[in-house]
PDB file of C-alpha atoms and ligand atoms in Angstrom:
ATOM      1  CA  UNK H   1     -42.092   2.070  16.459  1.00 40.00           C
ATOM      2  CA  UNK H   2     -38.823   3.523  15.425  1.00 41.00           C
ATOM      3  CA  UNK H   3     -36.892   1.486  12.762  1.00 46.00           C
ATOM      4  CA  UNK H   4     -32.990   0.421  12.634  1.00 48.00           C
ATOM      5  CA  UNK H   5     -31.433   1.432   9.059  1.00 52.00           C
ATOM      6  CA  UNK H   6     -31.860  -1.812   8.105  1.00 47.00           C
ATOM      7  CA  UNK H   7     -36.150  -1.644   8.003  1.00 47.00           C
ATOM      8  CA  UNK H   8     -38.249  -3.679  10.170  1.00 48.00           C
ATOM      9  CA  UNK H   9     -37.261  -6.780   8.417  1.00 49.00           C
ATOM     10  CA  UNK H  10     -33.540  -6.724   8.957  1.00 46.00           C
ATOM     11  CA  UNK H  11     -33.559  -8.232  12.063  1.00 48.00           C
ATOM     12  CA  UNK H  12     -35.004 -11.675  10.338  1.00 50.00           C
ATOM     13  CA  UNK H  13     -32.530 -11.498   7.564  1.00 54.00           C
ATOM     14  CA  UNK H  14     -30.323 -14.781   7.969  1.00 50.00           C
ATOM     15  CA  UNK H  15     -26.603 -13.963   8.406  1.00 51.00           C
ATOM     16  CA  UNK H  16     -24.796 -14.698   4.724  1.00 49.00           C
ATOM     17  CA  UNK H  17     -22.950 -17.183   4.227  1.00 47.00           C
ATOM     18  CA  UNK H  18     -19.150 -17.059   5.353  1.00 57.00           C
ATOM     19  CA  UNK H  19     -18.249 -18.196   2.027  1.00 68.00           C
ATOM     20  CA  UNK H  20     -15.386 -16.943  -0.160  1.00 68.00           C
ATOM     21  CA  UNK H  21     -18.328 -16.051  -3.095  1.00 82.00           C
ATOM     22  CA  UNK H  22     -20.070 -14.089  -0.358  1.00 93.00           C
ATOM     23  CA  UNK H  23     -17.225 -12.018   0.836  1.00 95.00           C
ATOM     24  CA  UNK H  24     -15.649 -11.159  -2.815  1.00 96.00           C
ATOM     25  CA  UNK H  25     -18.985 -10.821  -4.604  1.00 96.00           C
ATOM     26  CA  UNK H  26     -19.420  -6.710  -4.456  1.00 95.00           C
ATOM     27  CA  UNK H  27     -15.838  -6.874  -6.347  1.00 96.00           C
ATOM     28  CA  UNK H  28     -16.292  -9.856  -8.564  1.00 96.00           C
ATOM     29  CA  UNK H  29     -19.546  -8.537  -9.855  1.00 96.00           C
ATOM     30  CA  UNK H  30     -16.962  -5.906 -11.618  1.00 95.00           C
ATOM     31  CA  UNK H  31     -16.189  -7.015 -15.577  1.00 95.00           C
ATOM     32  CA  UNK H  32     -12.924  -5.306 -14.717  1.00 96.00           C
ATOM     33  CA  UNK H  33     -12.537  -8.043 -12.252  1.00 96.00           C
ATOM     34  CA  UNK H  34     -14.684 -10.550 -12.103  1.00 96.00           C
ATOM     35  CA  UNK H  35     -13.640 -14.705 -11.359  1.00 96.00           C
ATOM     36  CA  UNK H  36     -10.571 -14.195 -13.347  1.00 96.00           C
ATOM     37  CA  UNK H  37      -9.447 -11.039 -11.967  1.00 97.00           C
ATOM     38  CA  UNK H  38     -10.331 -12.415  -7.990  1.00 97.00           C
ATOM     39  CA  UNK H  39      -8.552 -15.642  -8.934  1.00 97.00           C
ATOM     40  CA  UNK H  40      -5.229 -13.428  -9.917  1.00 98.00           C
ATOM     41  CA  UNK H  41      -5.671 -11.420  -6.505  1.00 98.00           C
ATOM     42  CA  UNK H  42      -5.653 -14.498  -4.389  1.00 97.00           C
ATOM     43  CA  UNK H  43      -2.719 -15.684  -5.911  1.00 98.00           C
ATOM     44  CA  UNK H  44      -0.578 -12.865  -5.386  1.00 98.00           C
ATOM     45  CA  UNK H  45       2.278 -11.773  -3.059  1.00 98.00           C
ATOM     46  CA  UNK H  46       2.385  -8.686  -1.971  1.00 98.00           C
ATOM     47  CA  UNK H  47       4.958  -7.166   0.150  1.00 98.00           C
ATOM     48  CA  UNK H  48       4.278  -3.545   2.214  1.00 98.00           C
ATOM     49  CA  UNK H  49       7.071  -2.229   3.454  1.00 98.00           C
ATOM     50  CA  UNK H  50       5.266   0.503   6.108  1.00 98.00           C
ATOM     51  CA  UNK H  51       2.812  -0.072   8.483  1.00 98.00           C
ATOM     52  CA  UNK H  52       1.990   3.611   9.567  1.00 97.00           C
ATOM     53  CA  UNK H  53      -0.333   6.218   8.188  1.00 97.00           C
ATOM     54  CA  UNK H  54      -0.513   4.639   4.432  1.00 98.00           C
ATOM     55  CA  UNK H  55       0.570   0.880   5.033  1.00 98.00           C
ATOM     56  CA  UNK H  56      -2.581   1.243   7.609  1.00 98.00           C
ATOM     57  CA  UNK H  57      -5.096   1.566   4.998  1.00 98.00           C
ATOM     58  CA  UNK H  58      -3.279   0.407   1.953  1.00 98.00           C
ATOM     59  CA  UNK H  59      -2.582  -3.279   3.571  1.00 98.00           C
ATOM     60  CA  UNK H  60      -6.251  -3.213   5.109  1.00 98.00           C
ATOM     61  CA  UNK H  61      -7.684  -3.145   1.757  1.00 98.00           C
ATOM     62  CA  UNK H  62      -5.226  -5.434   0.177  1.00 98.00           C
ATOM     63  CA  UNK H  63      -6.496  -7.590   2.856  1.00 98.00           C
ATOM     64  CA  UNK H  64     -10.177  -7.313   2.479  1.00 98.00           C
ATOM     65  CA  UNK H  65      -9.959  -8.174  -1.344  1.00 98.00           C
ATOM     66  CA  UNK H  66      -7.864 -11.036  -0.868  1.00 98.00           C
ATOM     67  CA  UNK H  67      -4.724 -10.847  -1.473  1.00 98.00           C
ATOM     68  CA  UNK H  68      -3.369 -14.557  -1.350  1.00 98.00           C
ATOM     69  CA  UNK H  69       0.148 -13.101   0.976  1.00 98.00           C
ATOM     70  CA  UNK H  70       0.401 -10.160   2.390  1.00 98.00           C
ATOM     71  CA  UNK H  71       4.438  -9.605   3.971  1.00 98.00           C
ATOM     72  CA  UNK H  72       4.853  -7.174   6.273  1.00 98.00           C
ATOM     73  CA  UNK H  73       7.931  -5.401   6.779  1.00 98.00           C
ATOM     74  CA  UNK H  74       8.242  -3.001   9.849  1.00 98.00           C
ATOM     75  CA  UNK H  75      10.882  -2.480  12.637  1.00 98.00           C
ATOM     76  CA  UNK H  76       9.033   0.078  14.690  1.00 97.00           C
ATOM     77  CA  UNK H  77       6.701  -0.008  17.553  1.00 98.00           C
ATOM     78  CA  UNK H  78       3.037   1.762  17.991  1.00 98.00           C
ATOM     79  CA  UNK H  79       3.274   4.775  19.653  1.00 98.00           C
ATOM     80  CA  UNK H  80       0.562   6.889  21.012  1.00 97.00           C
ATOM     81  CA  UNK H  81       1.482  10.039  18.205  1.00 96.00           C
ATOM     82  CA  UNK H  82       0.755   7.099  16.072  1.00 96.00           C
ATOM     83  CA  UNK H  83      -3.199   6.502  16.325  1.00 97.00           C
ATOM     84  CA  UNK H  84      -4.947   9.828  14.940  1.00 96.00           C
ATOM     85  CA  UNK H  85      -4.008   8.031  11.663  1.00 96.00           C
ATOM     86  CA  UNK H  86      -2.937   4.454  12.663  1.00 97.00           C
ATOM     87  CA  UNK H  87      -6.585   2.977  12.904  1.00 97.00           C
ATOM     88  CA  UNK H  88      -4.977  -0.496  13.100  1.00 98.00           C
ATOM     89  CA  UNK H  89      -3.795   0.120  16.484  1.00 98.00           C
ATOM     90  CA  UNK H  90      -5.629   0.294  19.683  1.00 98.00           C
ATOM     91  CA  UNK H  91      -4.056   2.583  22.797  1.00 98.00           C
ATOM     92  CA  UNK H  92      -2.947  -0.877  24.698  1.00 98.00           C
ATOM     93  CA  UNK H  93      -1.008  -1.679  21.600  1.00 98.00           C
ATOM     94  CA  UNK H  94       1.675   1.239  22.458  1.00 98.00           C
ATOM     95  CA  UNK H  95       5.190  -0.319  22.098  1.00 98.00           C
ATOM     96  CA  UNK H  96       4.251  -3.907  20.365  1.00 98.00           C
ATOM     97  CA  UNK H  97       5.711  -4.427  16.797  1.00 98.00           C
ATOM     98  CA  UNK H  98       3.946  -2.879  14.642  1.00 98.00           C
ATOM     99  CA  UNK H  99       3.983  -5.719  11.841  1.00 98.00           C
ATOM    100  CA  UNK H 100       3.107  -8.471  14.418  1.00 98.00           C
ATOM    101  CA  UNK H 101      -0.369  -6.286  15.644  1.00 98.00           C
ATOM    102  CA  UNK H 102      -0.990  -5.269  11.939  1.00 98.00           C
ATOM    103  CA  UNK H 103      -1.003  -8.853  11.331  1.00 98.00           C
ATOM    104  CA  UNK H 104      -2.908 -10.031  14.049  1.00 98.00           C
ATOM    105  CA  UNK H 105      -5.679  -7.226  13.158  1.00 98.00           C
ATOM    106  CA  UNK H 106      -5.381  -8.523   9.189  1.00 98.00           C
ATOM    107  CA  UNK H 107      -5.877 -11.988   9.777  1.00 98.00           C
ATOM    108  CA  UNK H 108      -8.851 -11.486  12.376  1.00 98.00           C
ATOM    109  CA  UNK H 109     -10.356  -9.365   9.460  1.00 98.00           C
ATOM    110  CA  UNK H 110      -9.841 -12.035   7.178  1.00 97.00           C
ATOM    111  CA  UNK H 111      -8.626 -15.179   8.181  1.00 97.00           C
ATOM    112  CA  UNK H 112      -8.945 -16.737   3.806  1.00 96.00           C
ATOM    113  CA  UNK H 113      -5.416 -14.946   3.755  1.00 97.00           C
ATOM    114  CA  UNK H 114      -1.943 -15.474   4.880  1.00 98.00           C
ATOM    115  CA  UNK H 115       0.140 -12.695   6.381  1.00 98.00           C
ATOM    116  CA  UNK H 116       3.812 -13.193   7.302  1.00 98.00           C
ATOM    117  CA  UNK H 117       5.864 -10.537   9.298  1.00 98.00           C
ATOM    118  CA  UNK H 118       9.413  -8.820   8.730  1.00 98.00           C
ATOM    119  CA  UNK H 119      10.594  -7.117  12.157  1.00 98.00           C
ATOM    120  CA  UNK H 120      13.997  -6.542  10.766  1.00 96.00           C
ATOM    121  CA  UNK H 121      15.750  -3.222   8.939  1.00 97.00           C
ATOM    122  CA  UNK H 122      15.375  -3.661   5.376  1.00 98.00           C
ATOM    123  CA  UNK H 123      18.823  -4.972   4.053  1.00 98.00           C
ATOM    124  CA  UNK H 124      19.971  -6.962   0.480  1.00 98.00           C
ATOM    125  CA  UNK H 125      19.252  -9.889   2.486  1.00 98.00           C
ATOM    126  CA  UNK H 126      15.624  -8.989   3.141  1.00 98.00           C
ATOM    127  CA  UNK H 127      14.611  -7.621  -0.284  1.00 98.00           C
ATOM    128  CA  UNK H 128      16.319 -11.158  -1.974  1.00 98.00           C
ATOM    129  CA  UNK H 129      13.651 -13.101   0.371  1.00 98.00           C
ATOM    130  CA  UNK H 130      10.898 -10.928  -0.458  1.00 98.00           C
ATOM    131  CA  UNK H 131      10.854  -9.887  -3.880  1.00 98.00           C
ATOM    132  CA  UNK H 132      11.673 -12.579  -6.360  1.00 98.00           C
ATOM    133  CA  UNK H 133       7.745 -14.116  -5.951  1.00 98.00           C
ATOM    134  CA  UNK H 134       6.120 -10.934  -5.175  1.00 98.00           C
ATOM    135  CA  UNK H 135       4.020  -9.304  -7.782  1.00 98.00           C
ATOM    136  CA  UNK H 136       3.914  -6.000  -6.019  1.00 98.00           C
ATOM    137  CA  UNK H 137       5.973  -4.017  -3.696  1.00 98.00           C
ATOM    138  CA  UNK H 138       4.150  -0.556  -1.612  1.00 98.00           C
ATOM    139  CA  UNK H 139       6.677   1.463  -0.443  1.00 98.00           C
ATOM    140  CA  UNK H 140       4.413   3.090   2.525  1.00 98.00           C
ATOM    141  CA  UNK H 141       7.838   4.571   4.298  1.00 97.00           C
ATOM    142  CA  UNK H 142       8.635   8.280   4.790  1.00 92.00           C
ATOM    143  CA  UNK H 143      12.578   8.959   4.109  1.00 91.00           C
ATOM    144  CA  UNK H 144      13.598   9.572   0.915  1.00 92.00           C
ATOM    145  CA  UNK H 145      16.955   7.043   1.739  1.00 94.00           C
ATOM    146  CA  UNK H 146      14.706   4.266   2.340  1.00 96.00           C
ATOM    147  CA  UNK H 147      12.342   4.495  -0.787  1.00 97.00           C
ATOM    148  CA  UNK H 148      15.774   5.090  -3.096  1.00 97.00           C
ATOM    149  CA  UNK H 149      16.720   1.715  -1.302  1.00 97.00           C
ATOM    150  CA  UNK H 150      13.290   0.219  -1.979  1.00 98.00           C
ATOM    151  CA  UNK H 151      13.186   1.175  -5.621  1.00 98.00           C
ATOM    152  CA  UNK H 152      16.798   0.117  -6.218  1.00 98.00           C
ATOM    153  CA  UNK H 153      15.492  -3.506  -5.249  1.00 98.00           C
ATOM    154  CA  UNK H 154      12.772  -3.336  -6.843  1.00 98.00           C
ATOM    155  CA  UNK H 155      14.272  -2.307 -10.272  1.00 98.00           C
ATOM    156  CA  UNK H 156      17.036  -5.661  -9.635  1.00 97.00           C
ATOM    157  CA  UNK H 157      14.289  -8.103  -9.345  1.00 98.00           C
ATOM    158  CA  UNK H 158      11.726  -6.434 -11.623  1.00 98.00           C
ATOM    159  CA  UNK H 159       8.945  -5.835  -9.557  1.00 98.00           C
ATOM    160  CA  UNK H 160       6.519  -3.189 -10.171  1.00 98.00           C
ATOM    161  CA  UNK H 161       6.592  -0.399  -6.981  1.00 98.00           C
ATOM    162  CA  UNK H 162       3.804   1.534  -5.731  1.00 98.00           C
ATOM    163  CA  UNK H 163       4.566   4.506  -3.890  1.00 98.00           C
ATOM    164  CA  UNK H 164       2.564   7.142  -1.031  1.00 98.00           C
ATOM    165  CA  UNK H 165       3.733  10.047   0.310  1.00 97.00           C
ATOM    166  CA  UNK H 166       1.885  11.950   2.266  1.00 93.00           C
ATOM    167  CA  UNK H 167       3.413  15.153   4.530  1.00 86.00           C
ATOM    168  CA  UNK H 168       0.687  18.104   6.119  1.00 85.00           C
ATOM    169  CA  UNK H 169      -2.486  18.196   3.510  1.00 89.00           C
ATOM    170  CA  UNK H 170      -0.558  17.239   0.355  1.00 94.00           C
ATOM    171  CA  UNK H 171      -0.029  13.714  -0.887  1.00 96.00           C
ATOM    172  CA  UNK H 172       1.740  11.770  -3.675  1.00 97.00           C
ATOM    173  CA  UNK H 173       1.374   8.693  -5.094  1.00 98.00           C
ATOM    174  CA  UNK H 174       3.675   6.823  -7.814  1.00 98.00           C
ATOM    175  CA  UNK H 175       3.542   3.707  -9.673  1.00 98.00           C
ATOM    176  CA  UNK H 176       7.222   2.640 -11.223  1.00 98.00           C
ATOM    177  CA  UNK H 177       6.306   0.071 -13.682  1.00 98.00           C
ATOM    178  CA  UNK H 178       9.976  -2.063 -12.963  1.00 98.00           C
ATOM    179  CA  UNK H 179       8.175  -5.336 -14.426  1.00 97.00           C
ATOM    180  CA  UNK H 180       9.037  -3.616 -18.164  1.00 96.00           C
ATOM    181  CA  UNK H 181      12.026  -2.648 -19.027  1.00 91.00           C
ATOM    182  CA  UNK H 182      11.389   0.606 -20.679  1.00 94.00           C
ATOM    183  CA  UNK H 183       9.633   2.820 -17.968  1.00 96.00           C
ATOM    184  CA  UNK H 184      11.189   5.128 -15.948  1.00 98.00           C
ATOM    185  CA  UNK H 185      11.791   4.874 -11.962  1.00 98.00           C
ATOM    186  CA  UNK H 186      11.762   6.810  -8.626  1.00 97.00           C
ATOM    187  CA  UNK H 187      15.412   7.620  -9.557  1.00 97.00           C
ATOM    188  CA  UNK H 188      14.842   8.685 -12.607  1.00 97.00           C
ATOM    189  CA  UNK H 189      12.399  11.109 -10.726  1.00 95.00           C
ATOM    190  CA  UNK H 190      14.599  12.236  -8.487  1.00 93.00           C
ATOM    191  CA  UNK H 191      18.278  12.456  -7.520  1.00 87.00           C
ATOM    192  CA  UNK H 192      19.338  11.031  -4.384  1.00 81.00           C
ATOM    193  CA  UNK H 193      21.649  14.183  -3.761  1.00 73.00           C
ATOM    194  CA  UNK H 194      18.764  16.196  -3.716  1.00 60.00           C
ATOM    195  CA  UNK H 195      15.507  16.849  -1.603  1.00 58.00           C
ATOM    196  CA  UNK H 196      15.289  16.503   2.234  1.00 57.00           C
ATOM    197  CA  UNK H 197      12.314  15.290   3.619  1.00 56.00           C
ATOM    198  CA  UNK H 198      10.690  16.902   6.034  1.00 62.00           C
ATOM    199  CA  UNK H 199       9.595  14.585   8.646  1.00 64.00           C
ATOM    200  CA  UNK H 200       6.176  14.230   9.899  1.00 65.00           C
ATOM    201  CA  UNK H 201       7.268  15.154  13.436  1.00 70.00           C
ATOM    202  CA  UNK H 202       7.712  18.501  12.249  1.00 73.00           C
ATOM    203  CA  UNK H 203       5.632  19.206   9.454  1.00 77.00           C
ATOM    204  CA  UNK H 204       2.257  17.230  11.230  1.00 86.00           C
ATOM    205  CA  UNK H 205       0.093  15.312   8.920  1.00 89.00           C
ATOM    206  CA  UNK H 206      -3.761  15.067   7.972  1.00 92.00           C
ATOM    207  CA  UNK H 207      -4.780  11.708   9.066  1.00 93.00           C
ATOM    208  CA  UNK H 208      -6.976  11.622   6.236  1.00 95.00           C
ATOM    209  CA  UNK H 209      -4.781  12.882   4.031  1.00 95.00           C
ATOM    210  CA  UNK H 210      -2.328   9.198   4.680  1.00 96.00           C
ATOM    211  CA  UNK H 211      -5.687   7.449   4.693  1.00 97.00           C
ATOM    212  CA  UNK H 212      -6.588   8.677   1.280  1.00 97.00           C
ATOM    213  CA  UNK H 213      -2.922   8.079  -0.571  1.00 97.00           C
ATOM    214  CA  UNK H 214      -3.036   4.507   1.067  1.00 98.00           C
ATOM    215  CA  UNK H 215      -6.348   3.377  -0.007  1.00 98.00           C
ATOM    216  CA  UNK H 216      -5.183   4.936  -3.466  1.00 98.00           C
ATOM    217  CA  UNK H 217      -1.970   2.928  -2.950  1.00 98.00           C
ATOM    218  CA  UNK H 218      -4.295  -0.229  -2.595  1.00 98.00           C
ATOM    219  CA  UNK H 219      -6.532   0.858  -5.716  1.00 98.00           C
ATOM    220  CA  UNK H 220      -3.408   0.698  -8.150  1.00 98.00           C
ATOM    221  CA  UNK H 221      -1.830  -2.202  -6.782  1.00 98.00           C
ATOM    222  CA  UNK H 222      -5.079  -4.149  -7.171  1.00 98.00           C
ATOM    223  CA  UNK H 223      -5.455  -2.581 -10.912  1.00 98.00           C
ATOM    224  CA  UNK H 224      -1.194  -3.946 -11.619  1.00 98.00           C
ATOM    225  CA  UNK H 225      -2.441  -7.281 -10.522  1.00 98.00           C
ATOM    226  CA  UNK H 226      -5.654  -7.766 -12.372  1.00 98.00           C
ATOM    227  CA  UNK H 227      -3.904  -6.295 -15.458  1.00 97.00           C
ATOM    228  CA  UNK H 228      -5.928  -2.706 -16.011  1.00 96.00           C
ATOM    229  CA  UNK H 229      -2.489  -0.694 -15.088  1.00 94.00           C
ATOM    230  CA  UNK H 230      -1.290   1.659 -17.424  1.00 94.00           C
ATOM    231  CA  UNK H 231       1.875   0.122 -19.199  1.00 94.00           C
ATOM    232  CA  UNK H 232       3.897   3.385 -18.144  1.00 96.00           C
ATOM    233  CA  UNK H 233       5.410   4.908 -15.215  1.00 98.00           C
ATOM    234  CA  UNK H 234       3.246   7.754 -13.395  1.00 98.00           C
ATOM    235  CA  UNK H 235       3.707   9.958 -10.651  1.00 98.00           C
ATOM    236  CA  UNK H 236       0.872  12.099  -9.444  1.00 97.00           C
ATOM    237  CA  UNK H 237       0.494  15.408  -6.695  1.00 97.00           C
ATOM    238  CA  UNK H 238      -2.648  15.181  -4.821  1.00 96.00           C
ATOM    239  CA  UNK H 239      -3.727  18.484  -2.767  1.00 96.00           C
ATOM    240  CA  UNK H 240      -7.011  18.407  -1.360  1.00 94.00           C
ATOM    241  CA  UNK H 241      -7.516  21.514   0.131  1.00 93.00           C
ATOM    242  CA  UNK H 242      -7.212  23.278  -3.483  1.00 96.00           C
ATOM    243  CA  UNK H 243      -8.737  20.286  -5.054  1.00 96.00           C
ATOM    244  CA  UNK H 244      -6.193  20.092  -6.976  1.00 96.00           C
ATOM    245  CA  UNK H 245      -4.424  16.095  -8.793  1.00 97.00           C
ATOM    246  CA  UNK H 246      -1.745  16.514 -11.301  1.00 97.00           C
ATOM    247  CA  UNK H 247      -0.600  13.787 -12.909  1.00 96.00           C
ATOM    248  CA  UNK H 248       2.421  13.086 -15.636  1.00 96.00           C
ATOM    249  CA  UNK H 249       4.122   9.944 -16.814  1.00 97.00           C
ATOM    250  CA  UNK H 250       7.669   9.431 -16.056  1.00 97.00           C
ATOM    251  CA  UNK H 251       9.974   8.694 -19.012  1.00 96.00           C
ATOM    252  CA  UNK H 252      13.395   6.443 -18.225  1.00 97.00           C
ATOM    253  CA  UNK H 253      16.759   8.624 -17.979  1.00 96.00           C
ATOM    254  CA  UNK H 254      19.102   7.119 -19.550  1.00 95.00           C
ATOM    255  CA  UNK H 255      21.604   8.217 -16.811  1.00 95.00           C
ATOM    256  CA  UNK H 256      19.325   6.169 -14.057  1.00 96.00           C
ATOM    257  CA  UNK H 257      21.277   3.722 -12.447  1.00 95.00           C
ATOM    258  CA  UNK H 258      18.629   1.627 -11.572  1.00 96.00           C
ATOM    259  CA  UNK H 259      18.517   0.859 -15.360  1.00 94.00           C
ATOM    260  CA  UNK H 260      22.047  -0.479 -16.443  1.00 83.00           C
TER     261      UNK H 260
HETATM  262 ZN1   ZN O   1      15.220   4.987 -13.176  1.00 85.50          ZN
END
């Protein structure tokens, strides 16, 4: 008789428990995370600006280990050009709000959490509603306008920003440590005269390429909030077609503005 992957037994098994131990335990077995680390992740807020190609995975995995609030802030609509990366979204979902079917999806995949939605342009007004709580901000956009705006707000209310990029096969990924005052920024990265980006209308993109900065997005916001982040700012180039990460920390410029 041919056998399921789970052995002739698995049909028997009872179903487990739909108990908050049960659905944590493969993370709170960690030391790195363990009770006090899973109590520090359901307590959060944590706002993801983004809910395309990286906010897709990132806020799915924020969600799955528990993250107490997740806000999502979005103005678009799904589109079909959306869904070879977009696995949130189903092909009747094509002009909904984005934020309002992420959500939907999130709190069907777990309903311990609370998710809020933002279907307005970011704005001052936004950013002073979301980020004084919040103990992490994703920037999961893709204009370089919008993440200096992001960053700017997140260096006035001091809240540590994690950042994905992701255009073709190349990725990057930064985490701007704006909880302590002496670590260097986005800006300080780059000038806001400078680079254009190139859009992903032009330029295409992997859909595993987004998938992988996201869930790496997720990985280092989870390590801020348990406390295993590096104290310094670090930006890091991820090609994986040469197999190639490079990774430097970024030092404050005293010129930032984001720093006066
Ligand atoms: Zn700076």
């Amino acid at each position: 008789m041919p056998q399921g992957l789970g052995g002739p037994s698995a049909r028997h098994q009872r179903p487990a428990p739909l108990s908050a131990d049960a659905r944590y335990a493969r993370q709170v077995v960690m030391p790195t995370i363990g009770e006090a680390g899973q109590a520090l992740i359901s307590d959060s807020r944590v706002v993801v600006i983004g809910l395309g190609g990286l906010g897709t995975p990132a806020a799915t995995y924020l969600a799955g280990a528990g993250v107490g609030e997740l806000r999502l802030v979005d103005y678009d609509t799904v589109s079909l050009s959306n869904l070879h990366r977009q696995f949130l979204y189903r092909e009747d979902d094509v002009g909904q709000p984005k934020a309002e079917v992420a959500a939907e999806r999130l709190r069907a995949y777990n309903p311990a959490i609370q998710v809020n939605t933002h279907t307005q342009r970011l704005s001052d007004a936004l950013f002073a509603t979301l980020l004084p709580d919040a103990q992490i901000v994703l920037d999961c956009t893709d204009n370089f306008p919008t993440r200096f705006a992001i960053n700017a707000a997140c260096a006035r209310f001091g809240v540590p920003l994690v950042l994905g990029a992701g255009i073709g096969s190349t990725g990057q990924l930064g985490v701007f440590r704006h909880d302590r005052k002496d670590s260097g920024c986005y800006r300080c990265l780059f000038d806001e005269s400078g680079e254009v980006a190139e859009a992903c209308e032009d330029a295409g993109v992997f859909g595993p390429l987004v998938g992988m900065i996201g869930a790496w997005q997720a990985f280092e916001s989870l390590r801020l909030l348990i406390g295993e982040s590096p104290a310094h700012s670090s930006w890091l180039h991820f090609a994986p077609e040469t197999r190639t990460i490079r990774h430097h920390q970024i030092p404050q410029d005293p010129a930032c503005p984001c720093h006066v």
